[in-house]
Tab-separated table of C-alpha atoms in Angstrom:
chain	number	residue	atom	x	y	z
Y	27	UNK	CA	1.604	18.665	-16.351
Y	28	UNK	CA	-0.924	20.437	-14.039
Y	29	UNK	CA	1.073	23.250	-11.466
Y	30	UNK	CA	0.462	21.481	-8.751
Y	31	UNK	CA	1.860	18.117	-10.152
Y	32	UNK	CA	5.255	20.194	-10.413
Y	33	UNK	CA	5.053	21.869	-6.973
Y	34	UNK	CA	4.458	18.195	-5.600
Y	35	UNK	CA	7.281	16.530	-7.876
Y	36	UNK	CA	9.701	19.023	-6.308
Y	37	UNK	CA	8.677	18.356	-2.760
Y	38	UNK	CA	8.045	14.415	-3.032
Y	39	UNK	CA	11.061	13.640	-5.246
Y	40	UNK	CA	13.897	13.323	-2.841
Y	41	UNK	CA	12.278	10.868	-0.439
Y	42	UNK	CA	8.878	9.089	-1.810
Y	43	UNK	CA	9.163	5.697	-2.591
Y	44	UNK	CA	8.443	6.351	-6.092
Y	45	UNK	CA	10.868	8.444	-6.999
Y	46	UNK	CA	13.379	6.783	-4.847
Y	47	UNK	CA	13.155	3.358	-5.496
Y	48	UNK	CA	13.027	4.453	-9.381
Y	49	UNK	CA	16.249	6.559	-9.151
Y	50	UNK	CA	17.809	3.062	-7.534
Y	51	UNK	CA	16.231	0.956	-11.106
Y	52	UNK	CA	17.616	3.332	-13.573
Y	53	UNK	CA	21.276	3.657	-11.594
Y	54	UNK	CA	21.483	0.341	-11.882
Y	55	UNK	CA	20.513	-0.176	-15.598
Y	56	UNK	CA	23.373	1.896	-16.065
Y	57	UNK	CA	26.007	0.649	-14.611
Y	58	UNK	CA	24.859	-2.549	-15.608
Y	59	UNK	CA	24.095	-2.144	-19.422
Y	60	UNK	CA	25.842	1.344	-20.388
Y	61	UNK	CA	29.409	0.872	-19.303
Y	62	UNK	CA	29.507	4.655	-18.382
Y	63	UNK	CA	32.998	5.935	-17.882
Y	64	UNK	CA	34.374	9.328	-15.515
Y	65	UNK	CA	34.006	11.090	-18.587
Y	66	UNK	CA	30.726	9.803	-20.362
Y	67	UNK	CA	28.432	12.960	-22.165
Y	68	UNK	CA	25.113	13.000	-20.621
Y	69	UNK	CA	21.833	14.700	-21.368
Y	70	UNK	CA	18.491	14.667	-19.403
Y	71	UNK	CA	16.004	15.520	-21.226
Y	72	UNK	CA	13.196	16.995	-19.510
Y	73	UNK	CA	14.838	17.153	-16.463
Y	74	UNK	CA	11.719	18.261	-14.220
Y	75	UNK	CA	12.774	19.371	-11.000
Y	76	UNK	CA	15.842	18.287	-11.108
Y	77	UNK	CA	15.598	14.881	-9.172
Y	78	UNK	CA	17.711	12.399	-11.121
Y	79	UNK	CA	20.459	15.264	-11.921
Y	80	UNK	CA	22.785	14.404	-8.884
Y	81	UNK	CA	22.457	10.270	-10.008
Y	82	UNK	CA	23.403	11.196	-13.300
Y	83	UNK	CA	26.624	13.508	-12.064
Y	84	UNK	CA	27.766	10.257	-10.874
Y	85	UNK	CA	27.903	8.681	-14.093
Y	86	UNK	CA	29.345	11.600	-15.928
Y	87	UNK	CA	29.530	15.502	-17.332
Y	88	UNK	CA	25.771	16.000	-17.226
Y	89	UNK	CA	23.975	18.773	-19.274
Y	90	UNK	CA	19.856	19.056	-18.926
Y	91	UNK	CA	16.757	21.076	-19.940
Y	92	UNK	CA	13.216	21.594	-19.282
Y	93	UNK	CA	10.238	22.589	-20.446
Y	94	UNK	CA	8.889	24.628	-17.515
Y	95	UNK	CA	10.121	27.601	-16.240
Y	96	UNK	CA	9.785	26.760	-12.319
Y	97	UNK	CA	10.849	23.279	-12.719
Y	98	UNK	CA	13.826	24.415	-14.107
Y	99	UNK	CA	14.574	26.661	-11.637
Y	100	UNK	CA	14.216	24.350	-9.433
Y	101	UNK	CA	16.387	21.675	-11.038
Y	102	UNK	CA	19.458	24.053	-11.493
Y	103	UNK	CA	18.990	24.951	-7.666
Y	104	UNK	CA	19.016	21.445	-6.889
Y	105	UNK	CA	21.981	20.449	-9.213
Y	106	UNK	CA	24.423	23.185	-9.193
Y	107	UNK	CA	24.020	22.771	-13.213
Y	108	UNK	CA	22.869	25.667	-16.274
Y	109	UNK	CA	19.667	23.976	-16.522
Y	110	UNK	CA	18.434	25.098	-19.746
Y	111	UNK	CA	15.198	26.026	-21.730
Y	112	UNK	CA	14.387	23.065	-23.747
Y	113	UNK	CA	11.208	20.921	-25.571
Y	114	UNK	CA	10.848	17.917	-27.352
Y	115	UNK	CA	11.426	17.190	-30.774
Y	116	UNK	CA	12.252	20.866	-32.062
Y	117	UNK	CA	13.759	22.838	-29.412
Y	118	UNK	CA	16.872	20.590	-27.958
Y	119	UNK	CA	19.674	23.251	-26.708
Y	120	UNK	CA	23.290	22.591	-26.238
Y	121	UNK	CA	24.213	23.767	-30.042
Y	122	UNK	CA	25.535	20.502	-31.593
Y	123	UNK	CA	26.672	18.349	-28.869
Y	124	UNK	CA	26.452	14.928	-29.006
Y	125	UNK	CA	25.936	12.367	-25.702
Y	126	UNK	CA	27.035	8.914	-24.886
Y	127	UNK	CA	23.860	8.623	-22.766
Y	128	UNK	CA	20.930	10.340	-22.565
Y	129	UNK	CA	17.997	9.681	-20.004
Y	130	UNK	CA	15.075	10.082	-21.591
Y	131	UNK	CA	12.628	9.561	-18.009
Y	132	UNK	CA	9.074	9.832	-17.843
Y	133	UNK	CA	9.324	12.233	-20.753
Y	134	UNK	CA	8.085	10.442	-23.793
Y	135	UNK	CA	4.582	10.213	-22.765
Y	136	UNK	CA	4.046	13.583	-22.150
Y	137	UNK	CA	5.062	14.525	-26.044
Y	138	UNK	CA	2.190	13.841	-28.378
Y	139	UNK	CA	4.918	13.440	-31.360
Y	140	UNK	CA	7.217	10.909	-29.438
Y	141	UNK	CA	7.958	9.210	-32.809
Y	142	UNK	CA	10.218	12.905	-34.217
Y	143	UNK	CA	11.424	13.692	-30.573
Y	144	UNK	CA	13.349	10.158	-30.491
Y	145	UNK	CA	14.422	10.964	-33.854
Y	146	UNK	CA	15.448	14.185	-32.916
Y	147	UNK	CA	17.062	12.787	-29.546
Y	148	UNK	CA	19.108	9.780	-31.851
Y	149	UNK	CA	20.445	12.669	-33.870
Y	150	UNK	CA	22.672	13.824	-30.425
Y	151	UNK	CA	23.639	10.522	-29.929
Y	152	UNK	CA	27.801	9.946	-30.468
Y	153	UNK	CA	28.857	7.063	-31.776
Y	154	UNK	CA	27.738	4.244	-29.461
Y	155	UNK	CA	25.630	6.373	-27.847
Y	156	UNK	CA	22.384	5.135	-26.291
Y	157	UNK	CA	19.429	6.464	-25.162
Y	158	UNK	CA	17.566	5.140	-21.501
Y	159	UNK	CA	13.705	5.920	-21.445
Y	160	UNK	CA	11.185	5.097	-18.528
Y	161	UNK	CA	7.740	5.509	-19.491
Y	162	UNK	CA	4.431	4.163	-18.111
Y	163	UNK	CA	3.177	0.829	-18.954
Y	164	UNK	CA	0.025	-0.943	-20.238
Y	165	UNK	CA	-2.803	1.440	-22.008
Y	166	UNK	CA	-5.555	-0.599	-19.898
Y	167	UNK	CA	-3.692	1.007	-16.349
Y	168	UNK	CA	-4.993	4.848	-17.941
Y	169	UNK	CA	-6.494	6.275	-14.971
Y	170	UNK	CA	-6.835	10.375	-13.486
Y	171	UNK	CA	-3.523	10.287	-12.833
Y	172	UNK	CA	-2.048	10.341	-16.487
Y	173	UNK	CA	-4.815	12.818	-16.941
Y	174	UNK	CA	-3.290	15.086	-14.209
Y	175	UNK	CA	0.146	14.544	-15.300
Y	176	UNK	CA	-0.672	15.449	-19.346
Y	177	UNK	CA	-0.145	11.883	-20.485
Y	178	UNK	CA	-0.667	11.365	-24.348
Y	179	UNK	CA	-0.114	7.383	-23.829
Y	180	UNK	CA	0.716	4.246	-21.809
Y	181	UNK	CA	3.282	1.996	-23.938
Y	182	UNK	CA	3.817	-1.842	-24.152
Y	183	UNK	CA	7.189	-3.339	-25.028
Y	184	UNK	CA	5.515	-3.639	-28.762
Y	185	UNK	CA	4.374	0.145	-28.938
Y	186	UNK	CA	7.620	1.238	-27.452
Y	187	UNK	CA	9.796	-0.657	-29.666
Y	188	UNK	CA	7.517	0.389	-33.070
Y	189	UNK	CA	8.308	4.001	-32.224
Y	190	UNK	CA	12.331	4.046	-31.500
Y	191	UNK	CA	11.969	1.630	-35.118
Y	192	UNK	CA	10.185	4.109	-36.915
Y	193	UNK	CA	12.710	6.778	-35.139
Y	194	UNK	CA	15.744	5.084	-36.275
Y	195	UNK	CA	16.453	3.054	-33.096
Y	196	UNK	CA	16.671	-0.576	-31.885
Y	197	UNK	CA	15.866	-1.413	-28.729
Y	198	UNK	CA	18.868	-3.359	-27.028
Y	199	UNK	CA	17.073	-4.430	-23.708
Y	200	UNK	CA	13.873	-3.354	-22.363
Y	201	UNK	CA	11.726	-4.565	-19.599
Y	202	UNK	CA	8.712	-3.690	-17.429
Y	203	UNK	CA	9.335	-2.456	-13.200
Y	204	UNK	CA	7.467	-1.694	-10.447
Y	205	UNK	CA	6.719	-5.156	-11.197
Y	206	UNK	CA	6.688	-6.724	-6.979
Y	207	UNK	CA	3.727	-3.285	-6.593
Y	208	UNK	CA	1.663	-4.261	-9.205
Y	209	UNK	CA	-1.178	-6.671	-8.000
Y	210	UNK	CA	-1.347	-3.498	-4.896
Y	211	UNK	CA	-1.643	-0.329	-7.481
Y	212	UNK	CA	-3.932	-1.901	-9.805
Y	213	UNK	CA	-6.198	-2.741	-6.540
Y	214	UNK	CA	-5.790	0.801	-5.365
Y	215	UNK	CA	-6.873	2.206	-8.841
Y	216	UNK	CA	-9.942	-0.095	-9.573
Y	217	UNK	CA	-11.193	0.731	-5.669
Y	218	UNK	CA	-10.697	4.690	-6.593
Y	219	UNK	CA	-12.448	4.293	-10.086
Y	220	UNK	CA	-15.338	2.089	-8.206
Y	221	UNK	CA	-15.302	4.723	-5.072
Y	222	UNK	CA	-14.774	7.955	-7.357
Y	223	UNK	CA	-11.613	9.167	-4.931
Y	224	UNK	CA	-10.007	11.375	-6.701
Y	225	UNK	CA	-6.400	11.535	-4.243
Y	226	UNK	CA	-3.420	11.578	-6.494
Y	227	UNK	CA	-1.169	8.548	-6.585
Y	228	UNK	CA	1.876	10.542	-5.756
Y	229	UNK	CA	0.969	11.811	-2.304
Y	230	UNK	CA	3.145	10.848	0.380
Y	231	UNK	CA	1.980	7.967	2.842
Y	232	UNK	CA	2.777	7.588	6.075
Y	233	UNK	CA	6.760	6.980	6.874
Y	234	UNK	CA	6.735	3.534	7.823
Y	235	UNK	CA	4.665	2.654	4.281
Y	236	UNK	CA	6.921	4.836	2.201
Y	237	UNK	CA	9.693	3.010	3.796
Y	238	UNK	CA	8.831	-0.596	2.811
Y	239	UNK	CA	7.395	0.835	-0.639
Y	240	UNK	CA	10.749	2.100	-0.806
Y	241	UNK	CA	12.942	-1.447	-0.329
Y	242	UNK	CA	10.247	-3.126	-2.372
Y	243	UNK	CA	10.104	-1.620	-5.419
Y	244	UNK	CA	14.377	-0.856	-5.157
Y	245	UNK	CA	14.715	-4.429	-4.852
Y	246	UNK	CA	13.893	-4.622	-8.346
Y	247	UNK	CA	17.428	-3.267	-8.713
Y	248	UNK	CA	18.967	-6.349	-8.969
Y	249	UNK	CA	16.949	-7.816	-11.193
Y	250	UNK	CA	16.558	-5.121	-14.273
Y	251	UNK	CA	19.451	-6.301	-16.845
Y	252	UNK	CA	19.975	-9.315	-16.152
Y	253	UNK	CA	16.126	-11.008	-16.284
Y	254	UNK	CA	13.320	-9.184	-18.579
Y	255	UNK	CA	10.250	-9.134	-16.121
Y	256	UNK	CA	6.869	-9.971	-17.573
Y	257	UNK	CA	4.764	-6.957	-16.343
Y	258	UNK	CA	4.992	-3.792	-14.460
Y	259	UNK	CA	3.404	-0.347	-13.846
Y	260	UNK	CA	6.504	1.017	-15.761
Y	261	UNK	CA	8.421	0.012	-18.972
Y	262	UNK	CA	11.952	0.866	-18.925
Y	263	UNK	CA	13.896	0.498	-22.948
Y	264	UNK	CA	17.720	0.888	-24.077
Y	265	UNK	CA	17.957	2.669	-27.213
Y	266	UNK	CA	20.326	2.081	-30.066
Y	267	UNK	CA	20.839	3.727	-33.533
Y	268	UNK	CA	20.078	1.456	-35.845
């Protein structure tokens, strides 16, 4: 990612609605499909700043690494953890220790050989283990803002499940999110291309905005697990060995 995407993840990450509202999705897909227990192995990988570290110590004995320097810096400030030196598919640390979960969030697209780094990831799994990805949806939503952030690719249920296949996986539940914010981002992103504004998605709006962005997209909370919904700006995937 560009410098100043970092610098703004690290700032935004513990109140924008994105961020927030996300860590509330993925907490719940766990408890709700994992069956996590006080002493579950966990692994971020590519932990960024360090934003979903003190969700996952709820969940478990958490272990993490990232790519860039700062961001990892960052992270281990944030978490209290040894936030190691790590990239995707050839340099995963932690000698040979396996994980009953590992959170695999808004990673995958920025690895152009996602196919070997869930290979590589499956290969850490313990028995039972399963891996939890996020990733962007829908290659037609493309827009500056995966440019910015480095993006390789936008996935679909179909393209997501024919890479963890080819990787050795099976995908036990997936579903799109940010599903309720939809119709509104795709708006905002057609009016930007037809305007040529260039702001970044991830700025921070005013409070009262960032607040009801914030219980909107959460509310989707209940729902991941138990229904599979139809669309979304985001495609979240449980991953099984095969």
């Amino acid at each position: 990612m560009e410098r100043s995407v970092y610098d703004r993840m690290n700032v935004l990450e513990a109140e924008h609605w994105w961020f927030t509202g996300r860590r509330k999705v993925l907490s719940a897909l766990i408890r709700r499909m994992l069956k996590v227990q006080s002493n579950t192995a966990i692994l971020e990988a590519g932990c960024g700043s360090g934003g979903n570290l003190s969700m996952l110590q709820c969940f478990g004995t958490v272990d993490a690494f990232e790519f860039d320097d700062v961001a990892l810096r960052s992270a281990a400030d944030k978490s209290g953890l040894e936030v190691l030196f790590g990239a995707l598919p050839d340099q995963i640390p932690f000698g040979e220790k396996h994980y009953d979960l590992i959170g695999l969030f808004d990673v995958l697209e920025h690895v152009e050989a996602d196919e070997s780094s869930l290979a590589a990831l499956a290969a850490r799994l313990s028995d039972g283990g399963r891996i939890l990805v996020s990733v962007p949806a829908f290659p037609c939503l493309w827009s500056r803002h995966d440019e910015r952030h480095h993006h390789f690719r936008r996935y679909t249920r179909a393209s997501l499940a024919k890479v963890a296949h080819s990787a050795g996986l099976r995908v036990s539940n997936s579903s799109y999110f940010n599903t309720f914010l939809f119709p509104a981002a795709v708006a905002a992103r057609t009016l930007k291309r037809l305007s040529g504004r260039e702001t970044p998605d991830d700025q921070m709006p005013a409070s009262w905005v960032n607040t009801m962005l914030a219980q909107v997209f959460s509310f989707e909370q209940h729902l991941l697990g138990r229904v599979r919904l139809p669309f979304g700006l985001s495609l979240a995937a449980v991953l099984e060995k095969v």
